[in-house]
mmCIF file of C-alpha atoms in Angstrom:
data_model
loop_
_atom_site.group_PDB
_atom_site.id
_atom_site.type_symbol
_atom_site.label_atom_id
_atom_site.label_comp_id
_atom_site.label_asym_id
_atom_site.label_seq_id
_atom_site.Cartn_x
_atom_site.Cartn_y
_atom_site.Cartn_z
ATOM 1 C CA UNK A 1 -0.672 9.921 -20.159
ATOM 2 C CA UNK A 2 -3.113 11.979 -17.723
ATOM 3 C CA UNK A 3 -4.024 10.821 -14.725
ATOM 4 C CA UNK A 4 -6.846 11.712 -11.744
ATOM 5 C CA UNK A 5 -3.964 14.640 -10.052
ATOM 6 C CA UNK A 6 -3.697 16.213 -13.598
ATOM 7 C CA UNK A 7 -7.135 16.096 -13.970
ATOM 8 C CA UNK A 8 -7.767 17.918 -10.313
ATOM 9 C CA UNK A 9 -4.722 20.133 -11.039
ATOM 10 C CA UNK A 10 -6.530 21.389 -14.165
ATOM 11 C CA UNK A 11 -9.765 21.853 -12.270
ATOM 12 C CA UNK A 12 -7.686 23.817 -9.296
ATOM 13 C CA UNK A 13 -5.825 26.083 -12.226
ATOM 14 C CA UNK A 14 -9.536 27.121 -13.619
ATOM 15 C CA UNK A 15 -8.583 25.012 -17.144
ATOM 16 C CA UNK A 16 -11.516 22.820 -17.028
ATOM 17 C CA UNK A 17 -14.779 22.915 -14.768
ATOM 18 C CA UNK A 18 -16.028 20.450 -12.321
ATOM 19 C CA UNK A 19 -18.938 19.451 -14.733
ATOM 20 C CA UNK A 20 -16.258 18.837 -17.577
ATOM 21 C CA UNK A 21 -14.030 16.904 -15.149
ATOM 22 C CA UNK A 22 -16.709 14.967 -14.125
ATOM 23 C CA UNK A 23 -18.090 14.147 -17.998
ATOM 24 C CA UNK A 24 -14.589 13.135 -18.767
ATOM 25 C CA UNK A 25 -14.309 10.568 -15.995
ATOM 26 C CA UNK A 26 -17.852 9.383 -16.766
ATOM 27 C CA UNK A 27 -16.811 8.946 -20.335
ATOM 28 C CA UNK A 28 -14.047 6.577 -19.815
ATOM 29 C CA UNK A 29 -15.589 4.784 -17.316
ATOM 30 C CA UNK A 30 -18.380 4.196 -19.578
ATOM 31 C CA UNK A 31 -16.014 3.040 -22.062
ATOM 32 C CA UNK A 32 -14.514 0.758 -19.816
ATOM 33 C CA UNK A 33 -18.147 -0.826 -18.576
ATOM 34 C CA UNK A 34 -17.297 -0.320 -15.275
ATOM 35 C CA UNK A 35 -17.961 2.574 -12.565
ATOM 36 C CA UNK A 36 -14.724 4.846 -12.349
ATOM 37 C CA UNK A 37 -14.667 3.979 -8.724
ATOM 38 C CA UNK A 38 -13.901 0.189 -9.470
ATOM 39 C CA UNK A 39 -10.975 1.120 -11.541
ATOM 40 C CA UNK A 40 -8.990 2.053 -8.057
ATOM 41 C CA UNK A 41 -6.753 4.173 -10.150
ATOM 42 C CA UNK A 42 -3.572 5.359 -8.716
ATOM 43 C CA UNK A 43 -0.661 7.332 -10.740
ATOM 44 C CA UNK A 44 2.200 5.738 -10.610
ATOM 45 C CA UNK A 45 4.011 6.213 -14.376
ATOM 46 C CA UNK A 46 3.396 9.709 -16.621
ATOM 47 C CA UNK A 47 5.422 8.041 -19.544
ATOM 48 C CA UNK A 48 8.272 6.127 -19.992
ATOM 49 C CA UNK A 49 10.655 8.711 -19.202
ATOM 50 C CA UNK A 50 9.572 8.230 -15.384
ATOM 51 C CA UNK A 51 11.089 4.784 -16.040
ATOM 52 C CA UNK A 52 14.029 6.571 -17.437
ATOM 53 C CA UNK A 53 14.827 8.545 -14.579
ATOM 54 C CA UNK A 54 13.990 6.241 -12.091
ATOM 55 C CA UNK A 55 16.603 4.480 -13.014
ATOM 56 C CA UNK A 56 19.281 7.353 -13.154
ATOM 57 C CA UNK A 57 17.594 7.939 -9.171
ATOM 58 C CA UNK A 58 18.079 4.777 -8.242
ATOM 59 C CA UNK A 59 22.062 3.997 -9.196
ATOM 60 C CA UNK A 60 23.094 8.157 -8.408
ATOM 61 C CA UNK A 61 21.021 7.391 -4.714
ATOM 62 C CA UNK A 62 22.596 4.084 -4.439
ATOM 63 C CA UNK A 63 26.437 5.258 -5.363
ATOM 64 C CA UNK A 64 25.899 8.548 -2.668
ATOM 65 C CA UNK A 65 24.751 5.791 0.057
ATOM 66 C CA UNK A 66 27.568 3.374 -0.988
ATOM 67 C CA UNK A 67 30.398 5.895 -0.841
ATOM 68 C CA UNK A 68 28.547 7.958 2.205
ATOM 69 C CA UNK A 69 28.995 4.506 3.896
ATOM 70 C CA UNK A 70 32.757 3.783 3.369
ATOM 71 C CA UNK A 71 33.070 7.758 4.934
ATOM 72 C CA UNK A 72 31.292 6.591 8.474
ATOM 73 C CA UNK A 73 28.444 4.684 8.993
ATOM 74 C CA UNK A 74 25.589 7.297 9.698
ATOM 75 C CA UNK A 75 27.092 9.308 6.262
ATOM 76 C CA UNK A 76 25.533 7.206 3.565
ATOM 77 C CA UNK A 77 22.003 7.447 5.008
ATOM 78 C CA UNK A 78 22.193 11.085 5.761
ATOM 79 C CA UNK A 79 23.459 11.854 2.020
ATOM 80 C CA UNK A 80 20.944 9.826 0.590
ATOM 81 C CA UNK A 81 18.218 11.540 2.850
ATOM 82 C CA UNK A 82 19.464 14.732 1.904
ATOM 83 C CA UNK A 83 19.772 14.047 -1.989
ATOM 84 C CA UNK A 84 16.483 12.863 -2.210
ATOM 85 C CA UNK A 85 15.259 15.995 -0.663
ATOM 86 C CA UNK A 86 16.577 17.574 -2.633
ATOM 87 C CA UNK A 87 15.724 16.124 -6.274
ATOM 88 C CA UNK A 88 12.266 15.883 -5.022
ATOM 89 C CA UNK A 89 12.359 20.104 -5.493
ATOM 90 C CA UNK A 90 13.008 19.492 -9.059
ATOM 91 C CA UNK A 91 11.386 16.014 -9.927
ATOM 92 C CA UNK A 92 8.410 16.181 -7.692
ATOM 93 C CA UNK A 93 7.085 19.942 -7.189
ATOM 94 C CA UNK A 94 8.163 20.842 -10.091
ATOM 95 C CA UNK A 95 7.932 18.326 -12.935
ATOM 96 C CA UNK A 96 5.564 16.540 -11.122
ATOM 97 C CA UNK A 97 7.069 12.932 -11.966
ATOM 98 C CA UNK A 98 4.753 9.944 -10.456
ATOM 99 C CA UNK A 99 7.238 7.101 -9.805
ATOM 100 C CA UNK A 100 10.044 8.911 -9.167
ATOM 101 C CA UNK A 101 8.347 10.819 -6.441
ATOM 102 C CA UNK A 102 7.729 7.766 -5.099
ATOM 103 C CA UNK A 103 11.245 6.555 -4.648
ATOM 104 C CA UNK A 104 12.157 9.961 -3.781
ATOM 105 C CA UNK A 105 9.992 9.458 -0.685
ATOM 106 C CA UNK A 106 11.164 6.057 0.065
ATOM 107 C CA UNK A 107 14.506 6.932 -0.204
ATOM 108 C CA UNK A 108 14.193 9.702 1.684
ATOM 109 C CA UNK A 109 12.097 7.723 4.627
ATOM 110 C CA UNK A 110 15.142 4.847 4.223
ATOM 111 C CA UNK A 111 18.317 7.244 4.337
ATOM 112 C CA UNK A 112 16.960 9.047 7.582
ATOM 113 C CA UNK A 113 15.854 6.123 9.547
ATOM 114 C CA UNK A 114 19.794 4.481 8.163
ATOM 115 C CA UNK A 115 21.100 8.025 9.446
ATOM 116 C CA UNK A 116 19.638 7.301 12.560
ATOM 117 C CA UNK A 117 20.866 3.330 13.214
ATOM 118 C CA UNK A 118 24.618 4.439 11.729
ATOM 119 C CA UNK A 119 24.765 6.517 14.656
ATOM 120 C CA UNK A 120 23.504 3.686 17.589
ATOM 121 C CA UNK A 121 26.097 1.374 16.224
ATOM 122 C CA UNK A 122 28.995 4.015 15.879
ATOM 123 C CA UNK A 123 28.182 5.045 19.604
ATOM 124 C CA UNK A 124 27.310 1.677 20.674
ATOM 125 C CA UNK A 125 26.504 -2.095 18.581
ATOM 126 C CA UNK A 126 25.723 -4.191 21.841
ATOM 127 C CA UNK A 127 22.889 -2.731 24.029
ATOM 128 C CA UNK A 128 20.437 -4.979 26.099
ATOM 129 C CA UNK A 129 17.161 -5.667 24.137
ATOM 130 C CA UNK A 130 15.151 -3.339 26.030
ATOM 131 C CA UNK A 131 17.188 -0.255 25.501
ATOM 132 C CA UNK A 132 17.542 -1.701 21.373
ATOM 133 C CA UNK A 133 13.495 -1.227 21.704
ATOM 134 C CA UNK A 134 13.178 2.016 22.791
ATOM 135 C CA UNK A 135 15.904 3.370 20.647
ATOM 136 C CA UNK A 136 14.163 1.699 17.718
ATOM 137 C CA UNK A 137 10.931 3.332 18.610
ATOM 138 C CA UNK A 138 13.130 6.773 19.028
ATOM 139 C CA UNK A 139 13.835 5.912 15.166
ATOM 140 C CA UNK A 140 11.068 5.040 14.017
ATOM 141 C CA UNK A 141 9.692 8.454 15.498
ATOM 142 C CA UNK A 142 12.271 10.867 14.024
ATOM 143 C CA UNK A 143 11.328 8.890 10.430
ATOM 144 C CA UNK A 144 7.706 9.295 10.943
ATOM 145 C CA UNK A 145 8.383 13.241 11.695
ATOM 146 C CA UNK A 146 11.023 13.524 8.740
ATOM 147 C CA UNK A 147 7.780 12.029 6.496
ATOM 148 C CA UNK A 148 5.635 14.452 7.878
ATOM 149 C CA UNK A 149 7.637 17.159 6.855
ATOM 150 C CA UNK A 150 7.613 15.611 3.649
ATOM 151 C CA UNK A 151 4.039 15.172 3.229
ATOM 152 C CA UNK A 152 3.338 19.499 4.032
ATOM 153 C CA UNK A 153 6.237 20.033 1.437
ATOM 154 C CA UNK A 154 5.441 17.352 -1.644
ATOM 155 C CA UNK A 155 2.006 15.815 -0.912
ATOM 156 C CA UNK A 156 3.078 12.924 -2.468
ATOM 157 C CA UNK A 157 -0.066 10.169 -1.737
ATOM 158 C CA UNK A 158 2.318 6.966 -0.374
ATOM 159 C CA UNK A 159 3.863 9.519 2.287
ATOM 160 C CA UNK A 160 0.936 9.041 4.604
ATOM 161 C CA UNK A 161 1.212 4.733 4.321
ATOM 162 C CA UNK A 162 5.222 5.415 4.959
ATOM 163 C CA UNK A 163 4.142 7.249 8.141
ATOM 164 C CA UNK A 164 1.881 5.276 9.200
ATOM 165 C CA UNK A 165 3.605 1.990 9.388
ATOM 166 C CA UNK A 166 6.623 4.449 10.986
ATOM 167 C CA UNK A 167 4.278 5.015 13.740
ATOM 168 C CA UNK A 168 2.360 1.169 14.180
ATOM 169 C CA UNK A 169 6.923 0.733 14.633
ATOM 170 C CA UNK A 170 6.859 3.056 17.360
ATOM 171 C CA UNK A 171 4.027 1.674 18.928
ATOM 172 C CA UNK A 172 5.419 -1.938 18.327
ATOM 173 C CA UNK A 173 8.901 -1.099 19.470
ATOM 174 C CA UNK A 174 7.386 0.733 22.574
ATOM 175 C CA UNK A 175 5.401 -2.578 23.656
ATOM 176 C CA UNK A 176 8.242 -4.624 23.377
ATOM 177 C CA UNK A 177 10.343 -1.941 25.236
ATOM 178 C CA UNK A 178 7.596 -1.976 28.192
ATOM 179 C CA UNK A 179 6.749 -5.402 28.091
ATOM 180 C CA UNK A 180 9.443 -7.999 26.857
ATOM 181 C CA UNK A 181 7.478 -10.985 26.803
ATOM 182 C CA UNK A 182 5.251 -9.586 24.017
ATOM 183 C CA UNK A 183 7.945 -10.291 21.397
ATOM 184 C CA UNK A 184 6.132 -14.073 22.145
ATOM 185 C CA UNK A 185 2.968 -12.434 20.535
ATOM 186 C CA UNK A 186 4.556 -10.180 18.210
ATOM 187 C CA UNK A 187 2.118 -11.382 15.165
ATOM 188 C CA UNK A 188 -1.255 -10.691 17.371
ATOM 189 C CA UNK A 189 0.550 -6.863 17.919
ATOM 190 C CA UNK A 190 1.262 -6.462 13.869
ATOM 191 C CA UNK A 191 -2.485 -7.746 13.328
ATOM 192 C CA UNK A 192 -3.717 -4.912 15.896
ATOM 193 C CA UNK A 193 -1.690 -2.322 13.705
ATOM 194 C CA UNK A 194 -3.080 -3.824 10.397
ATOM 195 C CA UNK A 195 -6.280 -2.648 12.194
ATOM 196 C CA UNK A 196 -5.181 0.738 13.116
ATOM 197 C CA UNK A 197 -3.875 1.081 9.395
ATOM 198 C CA UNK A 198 -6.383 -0.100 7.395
ATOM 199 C CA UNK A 199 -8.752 2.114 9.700
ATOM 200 C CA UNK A 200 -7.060 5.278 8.821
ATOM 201 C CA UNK A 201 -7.154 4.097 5.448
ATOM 202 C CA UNK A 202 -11.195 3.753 5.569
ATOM 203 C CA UNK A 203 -11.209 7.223 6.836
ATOM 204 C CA UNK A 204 -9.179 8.595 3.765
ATOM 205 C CA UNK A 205 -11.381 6.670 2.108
ATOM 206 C CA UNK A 206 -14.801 7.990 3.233
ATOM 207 C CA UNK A 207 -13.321 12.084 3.028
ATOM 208 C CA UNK A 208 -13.888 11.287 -0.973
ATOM 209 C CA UNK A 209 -16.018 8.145 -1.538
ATOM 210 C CA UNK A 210 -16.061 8.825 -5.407
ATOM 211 C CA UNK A 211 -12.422 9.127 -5.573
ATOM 212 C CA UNK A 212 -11.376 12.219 -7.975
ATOM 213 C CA UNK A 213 -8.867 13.566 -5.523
ATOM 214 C CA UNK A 214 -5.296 12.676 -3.564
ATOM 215 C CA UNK A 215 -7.297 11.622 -1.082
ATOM 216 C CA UNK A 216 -8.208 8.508 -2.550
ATOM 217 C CA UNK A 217 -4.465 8.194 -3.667
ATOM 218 C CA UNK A 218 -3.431 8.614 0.052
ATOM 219 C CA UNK A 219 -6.337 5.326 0.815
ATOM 220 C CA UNK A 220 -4.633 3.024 -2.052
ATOM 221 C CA UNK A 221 -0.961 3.362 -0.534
ATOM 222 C CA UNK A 222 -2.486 2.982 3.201
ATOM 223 C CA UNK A 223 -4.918 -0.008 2.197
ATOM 224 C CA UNK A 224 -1.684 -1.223 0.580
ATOM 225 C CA UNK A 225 0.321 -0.760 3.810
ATOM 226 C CA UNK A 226 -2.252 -2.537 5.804
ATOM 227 C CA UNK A 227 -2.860 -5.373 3.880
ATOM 228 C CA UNK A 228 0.181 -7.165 4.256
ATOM 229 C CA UNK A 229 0.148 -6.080 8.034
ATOM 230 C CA UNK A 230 -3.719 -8.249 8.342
ATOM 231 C CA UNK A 231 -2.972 -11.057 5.967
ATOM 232 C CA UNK A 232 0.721 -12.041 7.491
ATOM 233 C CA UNK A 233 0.046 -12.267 10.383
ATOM 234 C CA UNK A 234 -3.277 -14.594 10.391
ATOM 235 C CA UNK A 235 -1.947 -16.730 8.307
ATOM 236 C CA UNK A 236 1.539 -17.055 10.299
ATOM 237 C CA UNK A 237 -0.704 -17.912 13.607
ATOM 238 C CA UNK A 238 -2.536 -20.664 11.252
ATOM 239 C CA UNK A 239 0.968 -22.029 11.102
ATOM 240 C CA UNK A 240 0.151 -22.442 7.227
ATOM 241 C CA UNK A 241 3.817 -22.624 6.337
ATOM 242 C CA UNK A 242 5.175 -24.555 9.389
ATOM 243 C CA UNK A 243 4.158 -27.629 8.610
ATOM 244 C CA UNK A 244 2.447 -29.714 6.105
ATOM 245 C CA UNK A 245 -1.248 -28.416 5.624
ATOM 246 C CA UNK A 246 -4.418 -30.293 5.783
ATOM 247 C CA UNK A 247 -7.860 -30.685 4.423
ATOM 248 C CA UNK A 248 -8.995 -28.998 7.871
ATOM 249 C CA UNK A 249 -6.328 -26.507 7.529
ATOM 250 C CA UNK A 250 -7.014 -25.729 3.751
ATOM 251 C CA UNK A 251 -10.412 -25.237 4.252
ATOM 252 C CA UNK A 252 -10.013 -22.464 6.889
ATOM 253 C CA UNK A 253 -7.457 -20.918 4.573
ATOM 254 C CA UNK A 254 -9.689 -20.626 1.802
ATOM 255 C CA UNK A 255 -12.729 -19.761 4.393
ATOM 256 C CA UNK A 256 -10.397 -16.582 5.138
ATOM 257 C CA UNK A 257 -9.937 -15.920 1.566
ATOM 258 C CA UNK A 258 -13.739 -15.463 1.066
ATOM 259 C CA UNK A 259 -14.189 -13.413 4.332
ATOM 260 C CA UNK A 260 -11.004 -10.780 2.598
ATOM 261 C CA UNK A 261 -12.858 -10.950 -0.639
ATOM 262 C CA UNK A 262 -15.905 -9.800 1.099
ATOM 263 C CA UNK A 263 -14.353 -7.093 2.812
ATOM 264 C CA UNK A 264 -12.467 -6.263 -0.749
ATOM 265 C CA UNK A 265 -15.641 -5.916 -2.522
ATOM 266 C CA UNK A 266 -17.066 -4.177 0.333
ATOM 267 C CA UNK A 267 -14.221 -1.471 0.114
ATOM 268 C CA UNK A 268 -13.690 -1.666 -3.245
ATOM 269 C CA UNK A 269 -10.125 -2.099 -2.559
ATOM 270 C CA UNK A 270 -7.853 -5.622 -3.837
ATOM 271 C CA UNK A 271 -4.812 -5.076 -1.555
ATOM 272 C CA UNK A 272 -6.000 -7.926 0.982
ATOM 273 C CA UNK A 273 -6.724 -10.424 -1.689
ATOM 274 C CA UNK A 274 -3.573 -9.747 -2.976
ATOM 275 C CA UNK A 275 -1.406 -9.899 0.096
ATOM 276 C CA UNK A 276 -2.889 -13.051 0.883
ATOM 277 C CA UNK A 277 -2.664 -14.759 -1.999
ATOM 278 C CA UNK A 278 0.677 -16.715 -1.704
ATOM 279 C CA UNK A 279 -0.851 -18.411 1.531
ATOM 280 C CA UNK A 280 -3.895 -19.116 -0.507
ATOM 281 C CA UNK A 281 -1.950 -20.598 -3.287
ATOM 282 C CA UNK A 282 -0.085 -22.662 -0.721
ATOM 283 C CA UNK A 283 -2.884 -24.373 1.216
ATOM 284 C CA UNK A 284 -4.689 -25.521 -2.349
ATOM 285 C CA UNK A 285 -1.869 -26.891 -3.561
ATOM 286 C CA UNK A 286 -1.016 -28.877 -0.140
ATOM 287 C CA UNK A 287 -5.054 -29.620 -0.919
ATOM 288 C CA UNK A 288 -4.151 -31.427 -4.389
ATOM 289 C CA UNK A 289 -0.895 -32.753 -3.563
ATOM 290 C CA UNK A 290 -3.003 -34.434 -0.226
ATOM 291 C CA UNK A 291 -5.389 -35.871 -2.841
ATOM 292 C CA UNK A 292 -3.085 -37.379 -5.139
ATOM 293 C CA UNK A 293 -2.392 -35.045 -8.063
ATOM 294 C CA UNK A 294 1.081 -34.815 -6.802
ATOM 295 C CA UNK A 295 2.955 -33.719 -10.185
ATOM 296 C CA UNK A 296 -0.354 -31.675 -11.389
ATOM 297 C CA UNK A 297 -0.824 -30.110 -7.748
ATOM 298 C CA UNK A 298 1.201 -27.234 -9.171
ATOM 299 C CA UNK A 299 -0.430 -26.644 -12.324
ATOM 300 C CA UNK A 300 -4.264 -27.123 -11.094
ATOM 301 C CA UNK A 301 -3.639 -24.716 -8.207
ATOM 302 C CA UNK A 302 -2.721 -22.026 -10.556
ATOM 303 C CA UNK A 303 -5.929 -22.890 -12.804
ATOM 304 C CA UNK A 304 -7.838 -22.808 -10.035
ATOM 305 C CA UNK A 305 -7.130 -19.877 -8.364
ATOM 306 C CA UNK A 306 -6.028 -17.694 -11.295
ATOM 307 C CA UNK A 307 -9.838 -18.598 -12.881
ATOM 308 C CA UNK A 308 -10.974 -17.413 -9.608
ATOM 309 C CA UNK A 309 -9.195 -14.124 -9.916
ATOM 310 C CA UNK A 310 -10.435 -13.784 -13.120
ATOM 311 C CA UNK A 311 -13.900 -14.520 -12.587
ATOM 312 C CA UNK A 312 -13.660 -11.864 -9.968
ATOM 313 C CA UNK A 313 -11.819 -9.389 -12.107
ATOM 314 C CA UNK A 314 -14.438 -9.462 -14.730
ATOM 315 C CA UNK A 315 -17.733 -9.869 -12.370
ATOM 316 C CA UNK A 316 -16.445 -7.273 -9.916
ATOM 317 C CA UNK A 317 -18.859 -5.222 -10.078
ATOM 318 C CA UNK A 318 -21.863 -6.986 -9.724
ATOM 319 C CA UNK A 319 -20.354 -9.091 -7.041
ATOM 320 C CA UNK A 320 -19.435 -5.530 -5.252
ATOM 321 C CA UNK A 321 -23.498 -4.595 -6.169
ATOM 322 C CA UNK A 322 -24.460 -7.400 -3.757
ATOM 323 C CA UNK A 323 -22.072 -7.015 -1.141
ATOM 324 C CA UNK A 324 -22.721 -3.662 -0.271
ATOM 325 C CA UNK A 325 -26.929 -4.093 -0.738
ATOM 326 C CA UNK A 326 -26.288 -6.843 2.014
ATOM 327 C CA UNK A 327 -24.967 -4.328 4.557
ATOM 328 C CA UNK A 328 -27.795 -2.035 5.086
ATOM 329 C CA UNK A 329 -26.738 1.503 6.538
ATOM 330 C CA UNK A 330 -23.075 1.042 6.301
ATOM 331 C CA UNK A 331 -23.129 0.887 2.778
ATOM 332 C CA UNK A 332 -23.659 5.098 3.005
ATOM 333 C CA UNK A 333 -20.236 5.078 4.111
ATOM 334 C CA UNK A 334 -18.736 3.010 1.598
ATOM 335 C CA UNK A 335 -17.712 4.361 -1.976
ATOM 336 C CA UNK A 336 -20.976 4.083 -4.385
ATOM 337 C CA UNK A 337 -21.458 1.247 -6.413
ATOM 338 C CA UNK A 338 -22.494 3.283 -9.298
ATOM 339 C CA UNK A 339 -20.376 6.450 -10.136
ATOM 340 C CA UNK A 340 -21.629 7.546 -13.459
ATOM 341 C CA UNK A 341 -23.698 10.622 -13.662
ATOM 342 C CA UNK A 342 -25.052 12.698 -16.295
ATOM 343 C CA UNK A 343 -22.153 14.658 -18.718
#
């Protein structure tokens, strides 16, 4: 299996030329009915062996953590930190494996930021909340660093969403450390780095609007970041799952839904809808179960919404077509609606 970095590594090496590249993509996507940009491709698996030896990763990373942890508390995260450096040198920059890169990085991001807390509670577990916030923030700084230093050495594209919601934790821990009452309006201060987030993500975004390079791998992780970091928090300060929901309620819900599908198809990007789907799913079954189908709430929900999906799945395009015609001059910034050009 080839995916869009092989296909820019083979352009960078001299194998193929831009035109060819360019005819390939077009050919698939033509194959496919749909623009290549609408496919939102992102590598994550090379073949099955990355399954293999994500696996081997994952119980190796977890037995260095679990016996680092029984040595002191700060030992398992620093040998996991440091093992995953160091298998990235083989799996990632040199056999160039997709998902195993990616828990590489993770693990890597985890074990230092574990490092990091092992060492607060071996020095001291019972500080006063304000001092707990600006030593997270110290944390959360040191990881963001450690994943920039991973970024210049790997490139791997979900680094830049692993330090960016490192950083919207410094700048949340920081808050809380300067003003203590905002942990009463902690969910308006997660929307506000949703924002920041999904910003940075529109500007990865816009450096290759026909995305054929990382680039548009370093937007998917960030939009992916983000999304959860919008949708939570929204919904949380609807109180959807605090009590029971409403007609009233529901309808907002679903009014929200439409407004992230609009901004999905505007961006070409699904993460929103996704994210906020189980709140979705939630308020139209509350919806049916209010009107009476109380053992088929369940069951019509899912019809409901998964048609929906589907409807949009298949139409996407032409819904996207629309969208962007509707927004004038900002659609210039926005990834084309139509990506195929002559071979």
């Amino acid at each position: 299996m080839y995916g869009e970095s092989d296909i820019d590594s083979a352009v960078a090496a001299g194998v193929i030329t831009p035109d060819v590249a360019a005819a390939f993509r077009n050919y698939i996507a033509s194959g496919r009915s749909a623009p290549a940009v609408d496919e939102e491709h992102f590598r994550l698996l090379t073949g099955f062996n990355d399954i293999f030896v994500t696996i081997a990763l994952s119980l190796t990373l977890a037995a260095i953590g679990w016996i680092g942890a029984r040595i002191a508390p700060m030992a398992g995260g620093a040998g996991v930190a440091a093992a995953s450096w160091l298998l990235a040198e083989y799996f990632t920059r040199h056999r160039r494996m997709a998902l195993p890169s990616i828990l590489l990085l993770l693990a890597f991001a985890g074990g230092v930021a574990a490092t990091q807390i092992g060492i607060v509670v071996k020095i001291n577990p019972d500080l006063p909340d304000r001092i707990d916030a600006i030593i997270g923030a110290g944390i959360a700084a040191v990881t963001a660093g450690a994943t920039w230093l991973h970024w210049r050495r790997f490139m791997v594209p979900i680094t830049v969403a692993a330090g960016a919601l490192a950083l919207v934790a410094v700048a949340m821990a920081l808050t809380l450390a300067a003003f203590p009452a905002a942990k009463d309006a902690i969910y308006p201060i997660t929307l506000a780095g949703g924002a920041l987030v999904f910003a940075i993500a529109m500007w990865w975004d816009t450096s290759d609007k026909e995305r054929r390079t990382r680039r548009a791998d370093v937007a998917f992780w960030l939009h992916l970041a983000a999304a959860p970091l919008i949708a939570h928090p929204i919904f949380q300060m609807l109180g959807v799952f605090n009590a029971d929901v409403d007609a009233a309620k529901a309808v907002v819900v679903l009014a929200l839904y439409v407004v992230f599908a609009f901004v999905a198809l505007a961006v070409d990007r699904r993460a929103l809808l996704v994210s906020s789907l189980v709140y979705v799913l939630y308020a139209m079954y509350a919806l049916f179960k209010g009107a009476g189908a109380v053992e088929l709430s369940a069951a019509l929900t899912a019809f409901v919404i998964g048609s929906a999906l589907l409807v949009l799945s298949v139409f996407w395009h032409q819904m996207r077509s629309l969208v962007v015609s509707s927004l004038g001059g900002l659609r210039d910034r926005l990834p084309p609606v139509q990506t195929l050009v002559p071979a």
